[in-house]
Each structure stands twice: as C-alpha cells, then as structure tokens.
PDB file of C-alpha atoms in Angstrom:
ATOM      1  CA  MET B 209     131.438  74.272  26.936  1.00 77.00           C
ATOM      2  CA  ALA B 210     133.916  76.842  26.047  1.00 84.00           C
ATOM      3  CA  LEU B 211     132.785  76.600  22.523  1.00 88.00           C
ATOM      4  CA  VAL B 212     129.319  77.002  23.496  1.00 86.00           C
ATOM      5  CA  LEU B 213     130.037  80.133  25.592  1.00 85.00           C
ATOM      6  CA  VAL B 214     132.240  81.431  22.644  1.00 88.00           C
ATOM      7  CA  VAL B 215     129.577  80.810  19.951  1.00 88.00           C
ATOM      8  CA  VAL B 216     126.523  82.292  22.163  1.00 88.00           C
ATOM      9  CA  ALA B 217     128.471  85.192  23.148  1.00 87.00           C
ATOM     10  CA  LEU B 218     129.593  86.131  19.458  1.00 87.00           C
ATOM     11  CA  GLY B 219     125.770  85.474  18.259  1.00 88.00           C
ATOM     12  CA  CYS B 220     124.311  87.430  21.076  1.00 85.00           C
ATOM     13  CA  GLY B 221     126.974  90.235  20.301  1.00 83.00           C
ATOM     14  CA  ILE B 222     126.466  90.368  16.904  1.00 84.00           C
ATOM     15  CA  SER B 223     122.512  90.003  16.783  1.00 83.00           C
ATOM     16  CA  GLY B 224     122.345  92.559  19.769  1.00 80.00           C
ATOM     17  CA  ALA B 225     122.976  95.102  17.347  1.00 81.00           C
ATOM     18  CA  PHE B 226     120.070  94.219  15.158  1.00 85.00           C
ATOM     19  CA  ILE B 227     117.527  92.725  17.594  1.00 87.00           C
ATOM     20  CA  GLY B 228     118.811  94.242  20.886  1.00 87.00           C
ATOM     21  CA  GLU B 229     116.550  97.255  21.048  1.00 89.00           C
ATOM     22  CA  THR B 230     113.409  94.688  20.476  1.00 92.00           C
ATOM     23  CA  VAL B 231     114.734  92.173  23.179  1.00 91.00           C
ATOM     24  CA  VAL B 232     115.011  94.881  25.675  1.00 92.00           C
ATOM     25  CA  GLY B 233     112.055  96.744  25.027  1.00 94.00           C
ATOM     26  CA  ALA B 234     110.037  93.809  25.174  1.00 94.00           C
ATOM     27  CA  ILE B 235     111.728  92.924  28.745  1.00 94.00           C
ATOM     28  CA  GLY B 236     110.951  96.436  29.719  1.00 94.00           C
ATOM     29  CA  ARG B 237     107.334  96.062  28.710  1.00 95.00           C
ATOM     30  CA  ALA B 238     107.187  92.783  30.371  1.00 95.00           C
ATOM     31  CA  VAL B 239     108.065  94.355  33.599  1.00 95.00           C
ATOM     32  CA  ASP B 240     106.185  97.551  33.182  1.00 95.00           C
ATOM     33  CA  HIS B 241     109.591  99.562  32.925  1.00 94.00           C
ATOM     34  CA  ARG B 242     109.790  99.256  36.618  1.00 95.00           C
ATOM     35  CA  GLU B 243     113.693 100.260  37.338  1.00 95.00           C
ATOM     36  CA  LEU B 244     114.146  98.115  40.431  1.00 95.00           C
ATOM     37  CA  VAL B 245     112.940  94.921  38.630  1.00 95.00           C
ATOM     38  CA  LEU B 246     115.169  95.673  35.471  1.00 95.00           C
ATOM     39  CA  ARG B 247     118.006  96.223  37.915  1.00 95.00           C
ATOM     40  CA  ALA B 248     117.293  92.816  39.739  1.00 95.00           C
ATOM     41  CA  LEU B 249     116.727  91.198  36.052  1.00 94.00           C
ATOM     42  CA  GLY B 250     120.317  92.734  34.916  1.00 94.00           C
ATOM     43  CA  TRP B 251     121.909  91.176  38.177  1.00 94.00           C
ATOM     44  CA  CYS B 252     120.287  87.804  37.729  1.00 92.00           C
ATOM     45  CA  TRP B 253     121.594  87.875  33.807  1.00 91.00           C
ATOM     46  CA  GLY B 254     125.131  88.826  35.072  1.00 88.00           C
ATOM     47  CA  GLY B 255     125.447  87.542  38.516  1.00 88.00           C
ATOM     48  CA  LEU B 256     123.274  84.598  39.061  1.00 87.00           C
ATOM     49  CA  PRO B 257     124.989  82.188  36.709  1.00 89.00           C
ATOM     50  CA  TYR B 258     128.116  82.130  39.258  1.00 85.00           C
ATOM     51  CA  VAL B 259     125.839  81.738  42.322  1.00 85.00           C
ATOM     52  CA  VAL B 260     124.338  78.619  40.221  1.00 85.00           C
ATOM     53  CA  ILE B 261     128.046  77.387  39.452  1.00 84.00           C
ATOM     54  CA  ALA B 262     128.995  77.857  43.058  1.00 81.00           C
ATOM     55  CA  ALA B 263     126.012  75.739  44.117  1.00 82.00           C
ATOM     56  CA  ALA B 264     126.328  73.030  41.700  1.00 83.00           C
ATOM     57  CA  LEU B 265     130.038  72.934  42.773  1.00 79.00           C
ATOM     58  CA  ALA B 266     129.305  72.279  46.342  1.00 78.00           C
ATOM     59  CA  GLY B 267     126.634  70.008  45.614  1.00 81.00           C
ATOM     60  CA  ARG B 268     128.263  68.121  42.737  1.00 79.00           C
ATOM     61  CA  SER B 269     128.402  64.660  44.282  1.00 82.00           C
ATOM     62  CA  LYS B 270     124.351  64.673  44.555  1.00 85.00           C
ATOM     63  CA  LEU B 271     124.007  65.551  40.861  1.00 83.00           C
ATOM     64  CA  SER B 272     124.106  63.022  38.211  1.00 87.00           C
ATOM     65  CA  ARG B 273     126.545  63.010  35.240  1.00 87.00           C
ATOM     66  CA  ASN B 274     123.791  64.098  32.776  1.00 88.00           C
ATOM     67  CA  VAL B 275     122.449  66.842  34.815  1.00 86.00           C
ATOM     68  CA  ARG B 276     125.945  68.041  35.480  1.00 85.00           C
ATOM     69  CA  LEU B 277     126.801  67.925  31.444  1.00 86.00           C
ATOM     70  CA  SER B 278     123.374  69.745  30.838  1.00 88.00           C
ATOM     71  CA  LEU B 279     124.200  72.427  33.617  1.00 87.00           C
ATOM     72  CA  LYS B 280     127.521  73.243  32.190  1.00 86.00           C
ATOM     73  CA  TYR B 281     126.129  73.964  28.774  1.00 88.00           C
ATOM     74  CA  LEU B 282     123.016  75.967  30.147  1.00 88.00           C
ATOM     75  CA  LEU B 283     125.564  78.029  32.064  1.00 86.00           C
ATOM     76  CA  ALA B 284     127.882  78.665  29.333  1.00 88.00           C
ATOM     77  CA  ALA B 285     124.814  79.801  27.075  1.00 89.00           C
ATOM     78  CA  TRP B 286     123.339  81.959  30.020  1.00 87.00           C
ATOM     79  CA  ILE B 287     126.920  83.742  30.191  1.00 88.00           C
ATOM     80  CA  GLY B 288     127.472  84.128  26.618  1.00 88.00           C
ATOM     81  CA  SER B 289     123.895  85.524  26.334  1.00 87.00           C
ATOM     82  CA  ALA B 290     125.004  88.718  28.280  1.00 86.00           C
ATOM     83  CA  ALA B 291     126.834  89.790  25.239  1.00 84.00           C
ATOM     84  CA  LEU B 292     123.544  91.090  24.012  1.00 84.00           C
ATOM     85  CA  LEU B 293     123.883  94.047  26.708  1.00 82.00           C
ATOM     86  CA  ILE B 294     127.206  95.185  25.741  1.00 78.00           C
ATOM     87  CA  PRO B 295     127.344  97.742  23.145  1.00 75.00           C
ATOM     88  CA  GLY B 296     129.786  97.688  20.442  1.00 73.00           C
ATOM     89  CA  ARG B 297     133.381  99.050  20.361  1.00 75.00           C
ATOM     90  CA  TYR B 298     132.442 102.354  18.690  1.00 76.00           C
ATOM     91  CA  SER B 299     128.897 102.719  19.940  1.00 78.00           C
ATOM     92  CA  SER B 300     127.250 103.267  23.070  1.00 81.00           C
ATOM     93  CA  LEU B 301     124.150 101.937  25.083  1.00 83.00           C
ATOM     94  CA  GLU B 302     121.928 104.708  23.281  1.00 86.00           C
ATOM     95  CA  ASP B 303     123.006 103.840  19.861  1.00 84.00           C
ATOM     96  CA  ARG B 304     122.554 100.124  20.578  1.00 84.00           C
ATOM     97  CA  PHE B 305     119.154 100.128  22.038  1.00 88.00           C
ATOM     98  CA  GLY B 306     117.829 103.269  20.712  1.00 89.00           C
ATOM     99  CA  THR B 307     114.189 103.696  21.939  1.00 92.00           C
ATOM    100  CA  ALA B 308     114.431 100.750  24.644  1.00 92.00           C
ATOM    101  CA  TYR B 309     117.645 102.740  26.288  1.00 91.00           C
ATOM    102  CA  PRO B 310     115.706 103.775  29.270  1.00 93.00           C
ATOM    103  CA  ASP B 311     115.285  99.936  30.011  1.00 94.00           C
ATOM    104  CA  ALA B 312     118.816  99.035  28.713  1.00 92.00           C
ATOM    105  CA  ARG B 313     120.419 101.337  31.168  1.00 93.00           C
ATOM    106  CA  PRO B 314     119.090  99.781  34.572  1.00 95.00           C
ATOM    107  CA  LEU B 315     119.554  96.387  33.079  1.00 94.00           C
ATOM    108  CA  SER B 316     122.880  96.792  32.211  1.00 92.00           C
ATOM    109  CA  PHE B 317     123.777  98.453  35.308  1.00 94.00           C
ATOM    110  CA  GLY B 318     122.328  95.242  37.268  1.00 94.00           C
ATOM    111  CA  TRP B 319     124.148  93.223  34.894  1.00 92.00           C
ATOM    112  CA  ALA B 320     127.393  94.768  35.396  1.00 91.00           C
ATOM    113  CA  CYS B 321     127.017  94.824  39.351  1.00 93.00           C
ATOM    114  CA  GLY B 322     126.317  90.889  39.184  1.00 91.00           C
ATOM    115  CA  PHE B 323     129.385  90.386  36.703  1.00 90.00           C
ATOM    116  CA  LEU B 324     131.968  92.687  38.400  1.00 90.00           C
ATOM    117  CA  THR B 325     131.581  91.001  41.856  1.00 89.00           C
ATOM    118  CA  THR B 326     132.495  87.579  40.294  1.00 86.00           C
ATOM    119  CA  ALA B 327     135.688  89.234  38.290  1.00 89.00           C
ATOM    120  CA  VAL B 328     136.640  91.050  41.699  1.00 90.00           C
ATOM    121  CA  THR B 329     136.567  87.627  43.646  1.00 87.00           C
ATOM    122  CA  PHE B 330     138.523  85.939  40.907  1.00 86.00           C
ATOM    123  CA  LEU B 331     141.110  88.820  41.272  1.00 91.00           C
ATOM    124  CA  LEU B 332     141.082  88.381  45.240  1.00 86.00           C
ATOM    125  CA  ILE B 333     141.669  84.438  44.753  1.00 84.00           C
ATOM    126  CA  ALA B 334     144.633  85.114  42.652  1.00 88.00           C
ATOM    127  CA  VAL B 335     145.932  87.594  45.187  1.00 87.00           C
ATOM    128  CA  ALA B 336     145.296  85.143  48.275  1.00 81.00           C
ATOM    129  CA  ILE B 337     146.861  82.241  46.550  1.00 81.00           C
ATOM    130  CA  LEU B 338     149.986  84.448  45.715  1.00 87.00           C
ATOM    131  CA  LEU B 339     150.307  85.613  49.300  1.00 85.00           C
ATOM    132  CA  LEU B 340     149.853  82.354  50.576  1.00 80.00           C
ATOM    133  CA  LYS B 341     152.821  81.230  48.468  1.00 82.00           C
ATOM    134  CA  LYS B 342     154.745  84.141  49.271  1.00 86.00           C
ATOM    135  CA  VAL B 343     154.185  83.309  53.292  1.00 84.00           C
ATOM    136  CA  HIS B 344     154.242  79.692  53.172  1.00 78.00           C
ATOM    137  CA  GLY B 345     156.394  78.845  50.214  1.00 79.00           C
ATOM    138  CA  THR B 346     154.160  75.999  48.863  1.00 79.00           C
ATOM    139  CA  LEU B 347     150.662  75.351  49.305  1.00 75.00           C
ATOM    140  CA  THR B 348     149.794  72.283  51.104  1.00 78.00           C
ATOM    141  CA  LYS B 349     146.767  70.322  51.805  1.00 82.00           C
ATOM    142  CA  GLN B 350     146.546  72.160  54.988  1.00 81.00           C
ATOM    143  CA  HIS B 351     146.212  75.594  53.658  1.00 76.00           C
ATOM    144  CA  VAL B 352     143.273  74.452  51.179  1.00 80.00           C
ATOM    145  CA  PRO B 353     140.384  74.671  53.899  1.00 83.00           C
ATOM    146  CA  THR B 354     141.783  77.912  55.149  1.00 80.00           C
ATOM    147  CA  LEU B 355     141.806  79.239  51.533  1.00 80.00           C
ATOM    148  CA  ASN B 356     138.361  77.751  50.897  1.00 81.00           C
ATOM    149  CA  ARG B 357     137.010  79.545  53.761  1.00 84.00           C
ATOM    150  CA  VAL B 358     138.330  82.781  52.912  1.00 82.00           C
ATOM    151  CA  VAL B 359     137.407  82.569  49.342  1.00 82.00           C
ATOM    152  CA  THR B 360     133.849  81.391  50.157  1.00 84.00           C
ATOM    153  CA  THR B 361     133.359  84.021  52.786  1.00 87.00           C
ATOM    154  CA  THR B 362     134.838  86.811  50.406  1.00 86.00           C
ATOM    155  CA  TRP B 363     132.731  85.591  47.307  1.00 86.00           C
ATOM    156  CA  ALA B 364     129.271  85.708  49.538  1.00 88.00           C
ATOM    157  CA  ILE B 365     130.231  89.220  50.844  1.00 91.00           C
ATOM    158  CA  LEU B 366     130.839  90.428  47.553  1.00 90.00           C
ATOM    159  CA  THR B 367     128.167  88.767  45.744  1.00 90.00           C
ATOM    160  CA  ALA B 368     125.502  90.079  48.409  1.00 92.00           C
ATOM    161  CA  ALA B 369     127.374  93.717  48.181  1.00 92.00           C
ATOM    162  CA  GLY B 370     126.850  93.435  44.040  1.00 92.00           C
ATOM    163  CA  LEU B 371     123.197  92.629  44.461  1.00 93.00           C
ATOM    164  CA  VAL B 372     122.607  95.408  47.099  1.00 94.00           C
ATOM    165  CA  ALA B 373     124.683  97.850  44.484  1.00 94.00           C
ATOM    166  CA  ALA B 374     122.473  96.708  41.521  1.00 94.00           C
ATOM    167  CA  LEU B 375     119.261  97.469  43.503  1.00 94.00           C
ATOM    168  CA  ILE B 376     119.993 100.588  45.392  1.00 94.00           C
ATOM    169  CA  GLY B 377     123.166 101.959  44.025  1.00 91.00           C
ATOM    170  CA  PRO B 378     123.374 105.172  41.981  1.00 92.00           C
ATOM    171  CA  MET B 379     123.567 104.574  38.321  1.00 88.00           C
ATOM    172  CA  PRO B 380     126.247 106.378  36.490  1.00 82.00           C
TER     173      PRO B 380
END
C-alpha cells in the first residue's frame, strides 16, 4: 500500500509539470470555472480520502477482506494523486498551471484545507497521547475509550472546520 502511495505521488508529481495545466483546465471547464465547486472538489481531493478511511475503520468488521484490500489501494492512489496539485520546489502555481492558474488556485486551496485538517488532527493525537502518558504514566485499556472519544470529536470538528474554510474562507 505504501508503495502504491509513493509511486502514484511520484508519478503525479512529475507528470504534473507536463499535464497539470491540461488536467486542471479540464476540471475547470467541466465545472464551468465556478470557484465554489472548484474549492469543494479540492477539499474532496485532499480531505475526503481521510473521511473514507475513518468510515472504513469504523465499519471494518462489515467489510470483506477483498473490499478492505481494494479500498486500501484505492485510497493510497487517491491520496498520492494530490501530488499533481503541488508545485515544484522552484516554481509556483502560476508557473506550474499556466493558463489554468485561475482554476488551480481555488482547487489547491480546497485541497490544502482538507489535508491540513488531517495533519493537525494527527498532531493533536500525538499531543493527547503525550499528555495522557505524562499525567497517568502509562496508557491502559481504561484510557482508550476516553482518548478515542476526544480524538474522534476533535477530528470531526476539525474536518468540518476545514470544509467550511475551503468553501467560504478567504484565499491567500
């Protein structure tokens, strides 16, 4: 699964320099260059895979082995494909997407809002675990339900905030 993520990310990152303008331009034309729709699509590209992962983890007992395996690879490819939107080290969105820049800007903003909420959630999980260890010494089975509730609630709030920011937040 990690190999799929890396291969897709490298492939999309490298090919994005060549086909990024065409792909983003086609997405923009498909939605008639509407900023709100591009922002929502960007959030779906950057945030929705993690929502699907959370839903799959919650319902993993109901999924067959083949579905779980397929879902892992699909999500790895979905997450890795976001590398198409990331400009190169010495370039900007304008350089990377050229004439499609007006569409790339809201699309990448929505992606960043979706991805950053997940990154912040992981940071908060690490802080919560460190605080629990500091306060209680070691984590026991008694602490897991509380930690699970706190993490789930925090993640849901941050994900909703990321979606709201993607849709109505001011773009830099």
